[in-house]
């Protein structure tokens, strides 16, 4: 097990902290945390704690938005067939449900399409373009893909007379596709003020712009905002700026009056309480993804578009079965992958990366297995499986701070194609190139990865005392939600703690502790999942220790108390 590194956020300007504490009538501990997150005055605090839909940026600030809206207007005026095309993951399927769902409320000459993960692969496919042509479509709106589809966009135009509006959020190449419009805030020539939208988010901006142009009430669009929060949570993008506004109102809709399909999915998952971003990530996201991983992403879109609860329940139950099957593959493949590492002297000791291949692994689960391997062997990881004769597909995951995409660029001569970003990527290569790629990739990682990047890190907001934790303190922290990347749920450290009673073991793996802060007399219950093996013996041998933790509410027998969820213990 890796010794985790505790990284403390830098101490902010104490004069700014003091002023903010006075303006907001909060203590310095909370004000410190606000300033660390870039909230330095009353106005910024108001925007942060009370997000408003009116804070969403003008969509016409995005490069090509005028062209995109003009082409969409023309298509609708001329009754052209429109095809809404989206990737097969959560972002792509929710984006299709959003754009198709909204446009189809007033425009019936519209169809949608998601590529088959196995037969077509990621992005715009020739089969998809041929489907559009068969349907008589003359405009494709593609979502969460398309930024690298230069060849396919050209074929669509030249052979089939089909125009493209690309709505993507991935890193573009030097040359953009020759589409009617390319909407991507990461374009170098795009002055749009927020760069971290999802593919769904870019689709949302297109619809927002269309509403503004046609004087359609934006409330009509906001009916679909719960689809946006599902994409934001599942695509692991920063929950800052515009994403925070969409996530805030998306969660509100998801918890109060969700789309029928999402309501059905919550129901089959047995989730009856209010959802947080974390719940969306672990409950809804994997189920929606399972459709594309195990069968076809179209099943997920069909569920998300359903307007009949009984029908939606049937679709959701089918997706639940896909998810159960996915879990089976996930468990088996992870065990096989870890065994391969442990049986290889180089991989288990000196390698700076993990690259594994087995021809019988399920392509839909290799990304999950890469993430699972990182939990045990903390380093950039790529899992490959056979796709067709002599070819393999890989899914890559990085560790915090290491730029995976740049590393792959240096090995690109061994790859057929690749795409993605700093944290995750996908690629294909010839099976005969797997071993040379493994060696080359490891050399590149070894050249660039730092010592710090090879150690799992716990980012700590503040050092506090248990006596500081009051119901008001926790209430204000709760108002910082929705939590996610770049606005994570706060992590605190408290030192010089001792045990009030002997540690309790729950379900053989988990710890339950009664912690005492001797100088203040404060006592709190703490829970540490999976911590028995690493910490039980040491806790019984050491009198004093320090903990990193988050604060949660625990409701038992209708009584709600605060408890600490342990992230790590040091002695």
Coordinates of C-alpha atoms in Angstrom, one line a residue:
X1 CA 0.0 0.0 0.0
X2 CA 1.3 3.4 -0.9
X3 CA 2.1 6.0 1.8
X4 CA -0.1 8.9 0.8
X5 CA 1.3 12.5 0.6
X6 CA -0.7 15.2 2.3
X7 CA -0.5 18.4 0.3
X8 CA -1.6 21.5 2.2
X9 CA -3.1 24.4 0.3
X10 CA -1.1 27.5 0.6
X11 CA -2.0 30.0 3.3
X12 CA -3.9 32.9 1.8
X13 CA -3.5 36.6 2.5
X14 CA -4.7 37.0 6.1
X15 CA -5.9 40.6 5.6
X16 CA -8.2 39.4 2.7
X17 CA -9.4 36.5 5.0
X18 CA -10.2 38.9 7.9
X19 CA -12.1 41.3 5.6
X20 CA -14.1 38.4 4.0
X21 CA -14.9 36.9 7.5
X22 CA -16.4 40.3 8.5
X23 CA -18.4 40.8 5.3
X24 CA -19.9 37.3 5.5
X25 CA -20.2 37.0 9.3
X26 CA -18.2 33.7 9.4
X27 CA -15.2 32.7 11.3
X28 CA -11.6 32.9 10.0
X29 CA -11.4 29.1 9.4
X30 CA -14.2 29.2 6.9
X31 CA -13.0 32.5 5.4
X32 CA -9.6 30.9 4.9
X33 CA -11.2 28.1 2.9
X34 CA -13.1 30.6 0.7
X35 CA -10.1 32.6 -0.2
X36 CA -8.1 29.5 -1.0
X37 CA -10.9 28.8 -3.6
X38 CA -10.6 32.2 -5.1
X39 CA -13.6 33.7 -3.3
X40 CA -12.1 36.9 -2.0
X41 CA -14.9 39.4 -1.6
X42 CA -18.7 39.7 -1.0
X43 CA -19.6 39.7 -4.8
X44 CA -17.6 36.6 -5.5
X45 CA -19.1 34.9 -2.5
X46 CA -22.6 35.8 -3.7
X47 CA -21.9 34.4 -7.2
X48 CA -20.5 31.3 -5.7
X49 CA -23.1 30.5 -3.0
X50 CA -26.1 31.7 -5.1
X51 CA -25.4 30.7 -8.7
X52 CA -27.9 32.2 -11.2
X53 CA -28.8 31.0 -14.6
X54 CA -28.5 34.6 -15.7
X55 CA -24.7 34.2 -15.0
X56 CA -24.4 31.9 -18.0
X57 CA -22.3 33.5 -20.7
X58 CA -23.6 34.9 -24.0
X59 CA -23.4 31.8 -26.3
X60 CA -22.5 34.0 -29.3
X61 CA -19.1 34.6 -27.7
X62 CA -18.2 31.1 -28.9
X63 CA -16.4 31.0 -32.3
X64 CA -18.7 30.0 -35.1
X65 CA -21.9 30.2 -33.0
X66 CA -23.4 32.7 -35.5
X67 CA -22.8 30.2 -38.4
X68 CA -24.1 27.3 -36.4
X69 CA -27.4 29.0 -35.5
X70 CA -27.9 30.4 -39.0
X71 CA -27.5 26.8 -40.5
X72 CA -29.8 25.3 -37.9
X73 CA -32.4 28.1 -38.6
X74 CA -32.2 27.4 -42.3
X75 CA -32.6 23.7 -41.9
X76 CA -35.7 24.1 -39.8
X77 CA -37.2 26.8 -42.2
X78 CA -36.6 24.5 -45.2
X79 CA -37.8 21.4 -43.3
X80 CA -34.5 19.6 -43.9
X81 CA -33.9 16.3 -42.1
X82 CA -31.5 16.8 -39.2
X83 CA -29.5 14.0 -37.6
X84 CA -28.3 14.4 -34.0
X85 CA -25.1 12.3 -33.7
X86 CA -23.4 11.7 -30.3
X87 CA -20.6 9.6 -28.8
X88 CA -21.5 6.4 -26.9
X89 CA -20.5 7.5 -23.4
X90 CA -22.5 9.4 -20.7
X91 CA -21.6 12.8 -22.1
X92 CA -22.5 11.8 -25.7
X93 CA -25.7 10.1 -24.8
X94 CA -27.0 12.9 -22.6
X95 CA -26.0 15.4 -25.2
X96 CA -28.0 13.6 -27.9
X97 CA -31.0 13.3 -25.4
X98 CA -30.7 17.1 -24.7
X99 CA -30.4 18.3 -28.3
X100 CA -32.8 15.8 -29.9
X101 CA -35.2 16.1 -26.9
X102 CA -35.3 19.9 -27.1
X103 CA -35.5 20.3 -30.9
X104 CA -38.1 17.5 -31.3
X105 CA -40.5 19.4 -29.1
X106 CA -41.2 21.7 -32.0
X107 CA -39.5 20.1 -35.0
X108 CA -40.4 16.6 -36.0
X109 CA -38.1 16.1 -39.0
X110 CA -35.2 14.9 -36.8
X111 CA -33.4 11.6 -36.0
X112 CA -30.6 10.6 -33.7
X113 CA -27.6 8.2 -33.9
X114 CA -24.9 6.8 -31.6
X115 CA -22.1 4.8 -33.1
X116 CA -21.6 1.2 -32.0
X117 CA -18.6 1.1 -29.6
X118 CA -17.3 -2.1 -31.2
X119 CA -18.2 -2.0 -34.8
X120 CA -17.6 1.7 -35.4
X121 CA -15.4 2.9 -32.5
X122 CA -15.1 6.4 -31.2
X123 CA -16.2 9.5 -33.1
X124 CA -17.9 10.2 -36.4
X125 CA -18.1 6.9 -38.5
X126 CA -18.7 6.3 -42.1
X127 CA -21.6 4.1 -41.1
X128 CA -23.1 7.0 -39.3
X129 CA -22.8 9.3 -42.3
X130 CA -24.3 6.6 -44.5
X131 CA -27.2 6.2 -42.0
X132 CA -27.8 10.0 -42.3
X133 CA -27.8 9.8 -46.1
X134 CA -30.3 6.9 -46.0
X135 CA -32.6 9.0 -43.7
X136 CA -32.3 11.9 -46.2
X137 CA -30.5 14.1 -43.7
X138 CA -28.7 17.2 -45.0
X139 CA -27.4 18.4 -41.6
X140 CA -25.6 16.5 -38.9
X141 CA -25.2 18.0 -35.4
X142 CA -22.4 16.0 -33.8
X143 CA -21.9 16.1 -30.1
X144 CA -18.9 15.2 -27.9
X145 CA -16.9 14.2 -31.0
X146 CA -16.1 15.5 -34.4
X147 CA -13.2 17.8 -33.6
X148 CA -10.8 15.4 -35.3
X149 CA -13.2 14.1 -38.0
X150 CA -11.6 16.1 -40.8
X151 CA -11.9 13.2 -43.3
X152 CA -15.4 12.1 -42.4
X153 CA -16.8 15.7 -42.5
X154 CA -15.2 16.0 -46.0
X155 CA -16.7 12.7 -47.2
X156 CA -20.1 13.8 -45.9
X157 CA -20.0 17.0 -47.8
X158 CA -18.5 15.8 -51.1
X159 CA -20.2 12.4 -51.4
X160 CA -23.5 12.9 -49.6
X161 CA -24.1 16.7 -49.6
X162 CA -24.4 16.6 -45.8
X163 CA -23.3 19.6 -43.7
X164 CA -21.9 19.3 -40.2
X165 CA -22.2 21.4 -37.0
X166 CA -19.5 20.1 -34.7
X167 CA -20.1 20.5 -30.9
X168 CA -17.0 19.2 -29.1
X169 CA -14.9 19.9 -26.1
X170 CA -11.8 17.8 -26.8
X171 CA -8.4 19.3 -27.8
X172 CA -8.4 20.2 -31.6
X173 CA -5.7 19.6 -34.1
X174 CA -4.0 22.5 -36.0
X175 CA -6.5 22.0 -38.8
X176 CA -10.2 22.0 -38.0
X177 CA -12.8 19.9 -39.9
X178 CA -14.3 21.9 -42.8
X179 CA -17.7 21.9 -41.2
X180 CA -20.3 24.7 -41.5
X181 CA -19.5 25.5 -37.8
X182 CA -17.0 24.1 -35.3
X183 CA -18.1 24.8 -31.8
X184 CA -15.3 24.0 -29.3
X185 CA -14.2 26.4 -26.5
X186 CA -10.7 24.8 -26.7
X187 CA -10.2 26.2 -30.2
X188 CA -7.1 28.4 -30.2
X189 CA -9.1 31.2 -31.9
X190 CA -12.1 30.9 -29.6
X191 CA -12.5 33.8 -27.1
X192 CA -15.3 32.0 -25.2
X193 CA -14.6 32.8 -21.5
X194 CA -15.1 29.3 -20.1
X195 CA -13.1 26.5 -21.6
X196 CA -14.2 23.5 -19.5
X197 CA -17.7 22.7 -20.9
X198 CA -18.7 19.1 -21.6
X199 CA -19.9 18.0 -25.0
X200 CA -23.4 18.2 -23.6
X201 CA -22.5 21.7 -22.4
X202 CA -21.5 22.8 -25.9
X203 CA -24.8 21.4 -27.2
X204 CA -26.5 23.4 -24.5
X205 CA -24.8 26.6 -25.7
X206 CA -26.0 25.9 -29.3
X207 CA -29.6 25.5 -28.0
X208 CA -29.3 28.6 -25.8
X209 CA -28.1 30.6 -28.8
X210 CA -31.0 29.3 -30.9
X211 CA -33.5 30.2 -28.2
X212 CA -32.0 33.8 -28.0
X213 CA -32.1 34.2 -31.8
X214 CA -35.7 32.9 -32.1
X215 CA -37.1 34.5 -28.9
X216 CA -37.9 31.0 -27.4
X217 CA -38.2 31.2 -23.6
X218 CA -35.0 29.8 -22.0
X219 CA -37.2 28.0 -19.5
X220 CA -38.1 25.6 -22.3
X221 CA -34.4 24.6 -22.5
X222 CA -33.9 24.5 -18.7
X223 CA -36.4 21.6 -18.6
X224 CA -33.5 19.5 -19.8
X225 CA -30.8 20.8 -17.5
X226 CA -30.7 17.6 -15.4
X227 CA -29.2 15.9 -18.4
X228 CA -26.3 18.5 -18.3
X229 CA -25.4 17.7 -14.6
X230 CA -25.2 14.0 -15.4
X231 CA -22.7 14.8 -18.2
X232 CA -20.7 17.2 -16.0
X233 CA -20.4 14.7 -13.1
X234 CA -19.6 11.7 -15.3
X235 CA -17.1 13.4 -17.5
X236 CA -15.1 14.6 -14.5
X237 CA -14.8 18.2 -15.6
X238 CA -14.1 21.2 -13.2
X239 CA -17.2 22.3 -11.3
X240 CA -16.4 25.9 -11.6
X241 CA -17.8 28.9 -13.5
X242 CA -20.5 27.9 -16.0
X243 CA -20.3 24.2 -15.1
X244 CA -21.1 25.1 -11.5
X245 CA -24.3 27.0 -12.6
X246 CA -25.4 24.1 -14.8
X247 CA -24.6 21.5 -12.1
X248 CA -26.3 23.5 -9.3
X249 CA -29.6 23.8 -11.3
X250 CA -29.2 20.4 -12.9
X251 CA -29.0 18.8 -9.4
X252 CA -32.0 20.8 -8.3
X253 CA -34.1 19.5 -11.3
X254 CA -32.7 15.9 -10.8
X255 CA -33.8 15.9 -7.2
X256 CA -37.2 17.7 -7.6
X257 CA -38.6 16.9 -11.0
X258 CA -36.2 14.8 -13.1
X259 CA -36.6 13.6 -16.7
X260 CA -38.8 10.5 -16.6
X261 CA -35.9 8.3 -17.8
X262 CA -33.6 9.6 -15.0
X263 CA -36.4 9.1 -12.5
X264 CA -36.7 5.5 -13.7
X265 CA -33.0 4.9 -13.5
X266 CA -32.9 6.3 -9.9
X267 CA -35.7 3.9 -9.1
X268 CA -34.1 0.7 -10.4
X269 CA -30.9 1.7 -8.7
X270 CA -32.8 1.9 -5.4
X271 CA -31.9 5.5 -4.9
X272 CA -34.7 7.5 -3.2
X273 CA -32.9 10.4 -1.5
X274 CA -31.4 13.6 -3.0
X275 CA -28.4 13.0 -5.3
X276 CA -25.0 14.8 -5.0
X277 CA -22.4 14.9 -7.8
X278 CA -20.8 11.9 -6.2
X279 CA -24.0 9.9 -6.4
X280 CA -24.4 10.8 -10.1
X281 CA -20.8 9.6 -10.7
X282 CA -21.3 6.3 -9.0
X283 CA -25.0 5.6 -9.5
X284 CA -26.3 7.1 -12.7
X285 CA -23.1 7.4 -14.8
X286 CA -22.1 3.7 -14.8
X287 CA -25.6 2.6 -15.6
X288 CA -25.9 5.0 -18.6
X289 CA -22.4 4.0 -19.7
X290 CA -23.2 0.3 -19.4
X291 CA -25.6 0.5 -22.4
X292 CA -22.8 1.4 -24.8
X293 CA -20.2 -0.9 -23.1
X294 CA -22.4 -4.0 -23.1
X295 CA -25.0 -3.6 -25.9
X296 CA -25.6 -0.2 -27.6
X297 CA -25.6 3.4 -26.5
X298 CA -28.9 3.9 -28.3
X299 CA -30.6 2.0 -25.4
X300 CA -29.4 4.8 -23.0
X301 CA -30.7 7.6 -25.3
X302 CA -34.0 5.7 -25.7
X303 CA -34.3 5.7 -21.9
X304 CA -33.4 9.3 -21.5
X305 CA -36.0 10.4 -24.0
X306 CA -38.8 8.3 -22.7
X307 CA -41.9 10.2 -21.6
X308 CA -43.8 7.2 -20.2
X309 CA -42.7 6.0 -16.7
X310 CA -43.7 2.3 -17.2
X311 CA -41.8 2.2 -20.5
X312 CA -38.9 4.0 -18.9
X313 CA -38.8 1.5 -16.0
X314 CA -38.6 -1.4 -18.5
X315 CA -35.7 0.4 -20.3
X316 CA -34.0 1.1 -17.0
X317 CA -34.3 -2.5 -15.9
X318 CA -32.6 -3.6 -19.1
X319 CA -29.8 -1.1 -18.5
X320 CA -29.5 -2.4 -14.9
X321 CA -28.8 -5.9 -16.3
X322 CA -26.1 -4.4 -18.6
X323 CA -24.5 -2.8 -15.6
X324 CA -24.5 -6.1 -13.6
X325 CA -22.8 -7.8 -16.5
X326 CA -20.3 -4.9 -16.8
X327 CA -19.5 -5.4 -13.1
X328 CA -18.7 -9.0 -13.7
X329 CA -16.3 -8.3 -16.5
X330 CA -14.8 -5.5 -14.4
X331 CA -14.0 -7.8 -11.4
X332 CA -12.6 -10.6 -13.5
X333 CA -10.5 -8.4 -15.8
X334 CA -9.1 -6.4 -12.8
X335 CA -8.0 -9.6 -11.1
X336 CA -6.4 -10.9 -14.3
X337 CA -4.6 -7.5 -14.9
X338 CA -3.2 -7.3 -11.3
X339 CA -2.0 -10.9 -11.6
X340 CA -0.2 -10.1 -14.8
X341 CA 1.6 -7.2 -13.1
X342 CA 2.5 -9.3 -10.0
X343 CA 3.9 -12.1 -12.1
X344 CA 6.2 -9.8 -14.2
X345 CA 9.3 -8.8 -12.3
X346 CA 9.8 -5.6 -14.4
X347 CA 6.2 -4.5 -14.2
X348 CA 5.9 -5.1 -10.5
X349 CA 9.1 -3.4 -9.5
X350 CA 10.9 -1.0 -11.8
X351 CA 8.4 0.0 -14.5
X352 CA 7.1 3.6 -14.4
X353 CA 3.9 2.7 -16.3
X354 CA 1.5 -0.2 -16.8
X355 CA 0.8 -1.4 -20.3
X356 CA -1.1 -4.7 -20.5
X357 CA -2.8 -6.6 -23.4
X358 CA -5.1 -9.6 -23.5
X359 CA -7.1 -10.5 -26.6
X360 CA -10.1 -11.8 -24.7
X361 CA -10.7 -8.7 -22.5
X362 CA -14.0 -6.8 -23.0
X363 CA -13.4 -3.6 -24.9
X364 CA -16.2 -1.8 -23.1
X365 CA -14.5 -2.2 -19.7
X366 CA -10.8 -1.6 -20.3
X367 CA -10.9 2.0 -19.2
X368 CA -12.5 1.0 -15.9
X369 CA -9.8 -1.7 -15.4
X370 CA -7.0 0.9 -16.1
X371 CA -8.5 3.0 -13.2
X372 CA -8.6 0.0 -10.9
X373 CA -5.0 -0.9 -11.6
X374 CA -3.9 2.7 -10.7
X375 CA -5.6 2.2 -7.3
X376 CA -2.9 -0.5 -6.6
X377 CA 0.0 0.5 -8.9
X378 CA -0.1 4.3 -8.9
X379 CA 1.2 5.2 -12.4
X380 CA 0.0 6.0 -15.9
X381 CA -1.8 2.9 -17.2
X382 CA -3.0 1.6 -20.6
X383 CA -5.1 -1.5 -21.0
X384 CA -5.3 -3.1 -24.5
X385 CA -7.6 -5.7 -26.1
X386 CA -7.9 -7.2 -29.5
X387 CA -10.5 -5.5 -31.8
X388 CA -10.1 -7.1 -35.2
X389 CA -7.5 -9.0 -37.1
X390 CA -4.0 -7.8 -36.0
X391 CA -5.4 -4.7 -34.3
X392 CA -5.7 -3.7 -30.7
X393 CA -7.6 -0.9 -28.9
X394 CA -6.4 0.7 -25.7
X395 CA -7.8 2.9 -23.0
X396 CA -5.4 5.0 -20.9
X397 CA -5.7 6.7 -17.5
X398 CA -3.2 9.0 -15.9
X399 CA -2.2 10.0 -12.4
X400 CA -2.6 13.5 -10.9
X401 CA -0.4 16.0 -12.6
X402 CA 1.1 13.8 -15.4
X403 CA 0.2 14.9 -19.0
X404 CA -0.8 11.6 -20.6
X405 CA -1.7 13.2 -24.0
X406 CA 1.8 14.7 -24.4
X407 CA 3.4 11.3 -23.6
X408 CA 1.3 9.6 -26.2
X409 CA 2.2 12.2 -28.8
X410 CA 5.9 11.2 -28.3
X411 CA 4.9 7.6 -29.1
X412 CA 2.5 8.4 -31.9
X413 CA 4.7 6.8 -34.6
X414 CA 3.7 3.4 -33.1
X415 CA 0.0 4.2 -32.9
X416 CA -2.6 4.0 -35.7
X417 CA -4.7 6.8 -34.0
X418 CA -5.3 8.3 -30.6
X419 CA -7.3 11.0 -29.0
X420 CA -8.2 12.4 -25.5
X421 CA -6.6 14.7 -23.0
X422 CA -4.2 15.0 -20.1
X423 CA -6.0 12.6 -17.9
X424 CA -7.5 9.9 -20.2
X425 CA -7.1 8.8 -23.8
X426 CA -8.1 6.1 -26.3
X427 CA -5.9 4.6 -29.1
X428 CA -5.6 1.9 -31.6
X429 CA -2.4 0.2 -32.8
X430 CA -1.2 -2.9 -34.6
X431 CA -0.8 -5.9 -32.2
X432 CA 2.8 -6.4 -33.3
X433 CA 3.5 -2.9 -32.0
X434 CA 2.3 -3.5 -28.4
X435 CA 5.6 -4.6 -27.0
X436 CA 7.7 -1.8 -28.7
X437 CA 5.0 0.7 -27.6
X438 CA 5.2 -0.6 -24.0
X439 CA 8.9 0.0 -23.9
X440 CA 8.7 3.4 -25.6
X441 CA 5.8 4.6 -23.5
X442 CA 7.6 3.6 -20.3
X443 CA 10.8 5.5 -21.4
X444 CA 8.7 8.6 -22.1
X445 CA 6.9 8.3 -18.7
X446 CA 10.2 7.8 -16.9
X447 CA 11.7 10.9 -18.6
X448 CA 8.9 13.2 -17.5
X449 CA 7.2 11.9 -14.4
X450 CA 8.2 13.5 -11.1
X451 CA 8.7 11.8 -7.7
X452 CA 5.6 13.6 -6.4
X453 CA 3.5 12.4 -9.3
X454 CA 4.3 8.8 -8.3
X455 CA 2.7 9.2 -4.9
X456 CA -1.1 9.4 -4.3
X457 CA -1.9 12.7 -2.9
X458 CA -4.5 13.9 -0.4
X459 CA -5.2 17.6 -0.9
X460 CA -5.8 19.2 2.5
X461 CA -7.7 22.4 2.8
X462 CA -7.0 23.3 6.5
X463 CA -5.7 22.1 9.8
X464 CA -8.5 22.4 12.4
X465 CA -9.4 21.2 15.8
X466 CA -12.4 18.9 16.4
X467 CA -13.8 21.6 18.7
X468 CA -14.1 23.8 15.5
X469 CA -16.7 21.5 14.0
X470 CA -20.1 22.8 14.7
X471 CA -23.5 22.5 12.9
X472 CA -23.1 26.0 11.6
X473 CA -19.6 25.2 10.3
X474 CA -20.9 22.1 8.5
X475 CA -24.0 24.0 7.2
X476 CA -21.8 26.6 5.4
X477 CA -19.5 23.8 4.0
X478 CA -22.6 22.1 2.6
X479 CA -23.6 25.4 0.8
X480 CA -20.3 25.1 -1.1
X481 CA -21.8 22.1 -3.0
X482 CA -22.0 20.9 -5.7
X483 CA -18.6 19.5 -5.1
X484 CA -16.3 18.1 -7.8
X485 CA -13.0 18.8 -9.6
X486 CA -11.5 22.3 -8.6
X487 CA -14.3 22.6 -5.9
X488 CA -13.8 19.4 -4.0
X489 CA -15.5 18.6 -0.7
X490 CA -13.1 20.1 1.9
X491 CA -10.6 17.8 3.5
X492 CA -9.3 18.7 7.0
X493 CA -6.5 17.5 9.2
X494 CA -6.6 17.3 13.0
X495 CA -3.6 16.4 15.1
X496 CA -2.9 14.9 18.5
X497 CA -6.0 12.7 18.7
X498 CA -6.4 9.6 20.8
X499 CA -8.9 6.8 21.0
X500 CA -11.7 6.9 23.5
X501 CA -12.5 3.2 23.0
X502 CA -10.9 0.3 21.2
X503 CA -11.4 0.5 17.4
X504 CA -14.4 -1.4 16.1
X505 CA -14.2 -3.6 13.0
X506 CA -17.2 -3.5 10.6
X507 CA -17.7 -6.2 7.9
X508 CA -14.0 -7.4 8.4
X509 CA -12.6 -4.4 6.4
X510 CA -13.9 -1.1 7.8
X511 CA -12.9 0.8 11.0
X512 CA -15.2 2.7 13.4
X513 CA -13.4 4.9 15.9
X514 CA -14.4 7.1 18.8
X515 CA -11.9 10.0 18.7
X516 CA -11.0 12.2 21.6
X517 CA -9.3 15.6 21.4
X518 CA -7.9 15.7 25.0
X519 CA -7.3 19.5 25.4
X520 CA -10.8 20.5 24.3
X521 CA -12.8 17.3 25.3
X522 CA -14.3 17.1 21.8
X523 CA -15.4 13.6 20.8
X524 CA -16.4 12.5 17.3
X525 CA -17.1 9.2 15.6
X526 CA -15.0 8.4 12.6
X527 CA -15.4 5.8 9.9
X528 CA -12.5 4.4 7.7
X529 CA -13.6 2.3 4.8
X530 CA -11.1 -0.5 3.9
X531 CA -8.7 0.6 6.6
X532 CA -8.6 -2.4 8.9
X533 CA -5.6 -4.1 7.3
X534 CA -3.4 -1.0 7.2
X535 CA -4.4 0.7 10.5
X536 CA -6.1 -1.5 13.1
X537 CA -2.9 -2.8 14.7
X538 CA -1.1 0.5 14.6
X539 CA -4.0 2.3 16.2
X540 CA -3.9 -0.2 19.1
X541 CA -0.2 0.4 19.6
X542 CA 0.1 4.2 19.2
X543 CA -1.4 6.6 21.7
X544 CA -1.5 9.8 19.5
X545 CA -2.1 10.2 15.7
X546 CA -3.4 12.6 13.2
X547 CA -6.1 12.2 10.6
X548 CA -7.2 13.5 7.2
X549 CA -11.0 13.5 6.8
X550 CA -14.2 14.9 5.5
X551 CA -17.3 15.8 7.5
X552 CA -20.5 14.0 6.7
X553 CA -24.0 13.8 8.2
X554 CA -25.1 10.4 9.5
X555 CA -28.8 9.7 10.1
X556 CA -29.7 6.7 12.3
X557 CA -33.1 6.1 14.0
X558 CA -34.3 9.6 12.8
X559 CA -31.4 11.2 14.6
X560 CA -28.8 13.1 12.5
X561 CA -25.2 13.6 13.8
X562 CA -21.9 14.7 12.3
X563 CA -19.3 12.1 11.7
X564 CA -15.8 12.0 10.2
X565 CA -15.1 10.0 7.0
X566 CA -11.4 9.1 7.2
X567 CA -9.1 9.6 4.2
X568 CA -5.9 8.6 5.9
X569 CA -4.2 8.3 9.3
X570 CA -0.6 9.2 10.2
X571 CA 1.3 8.4 13.4

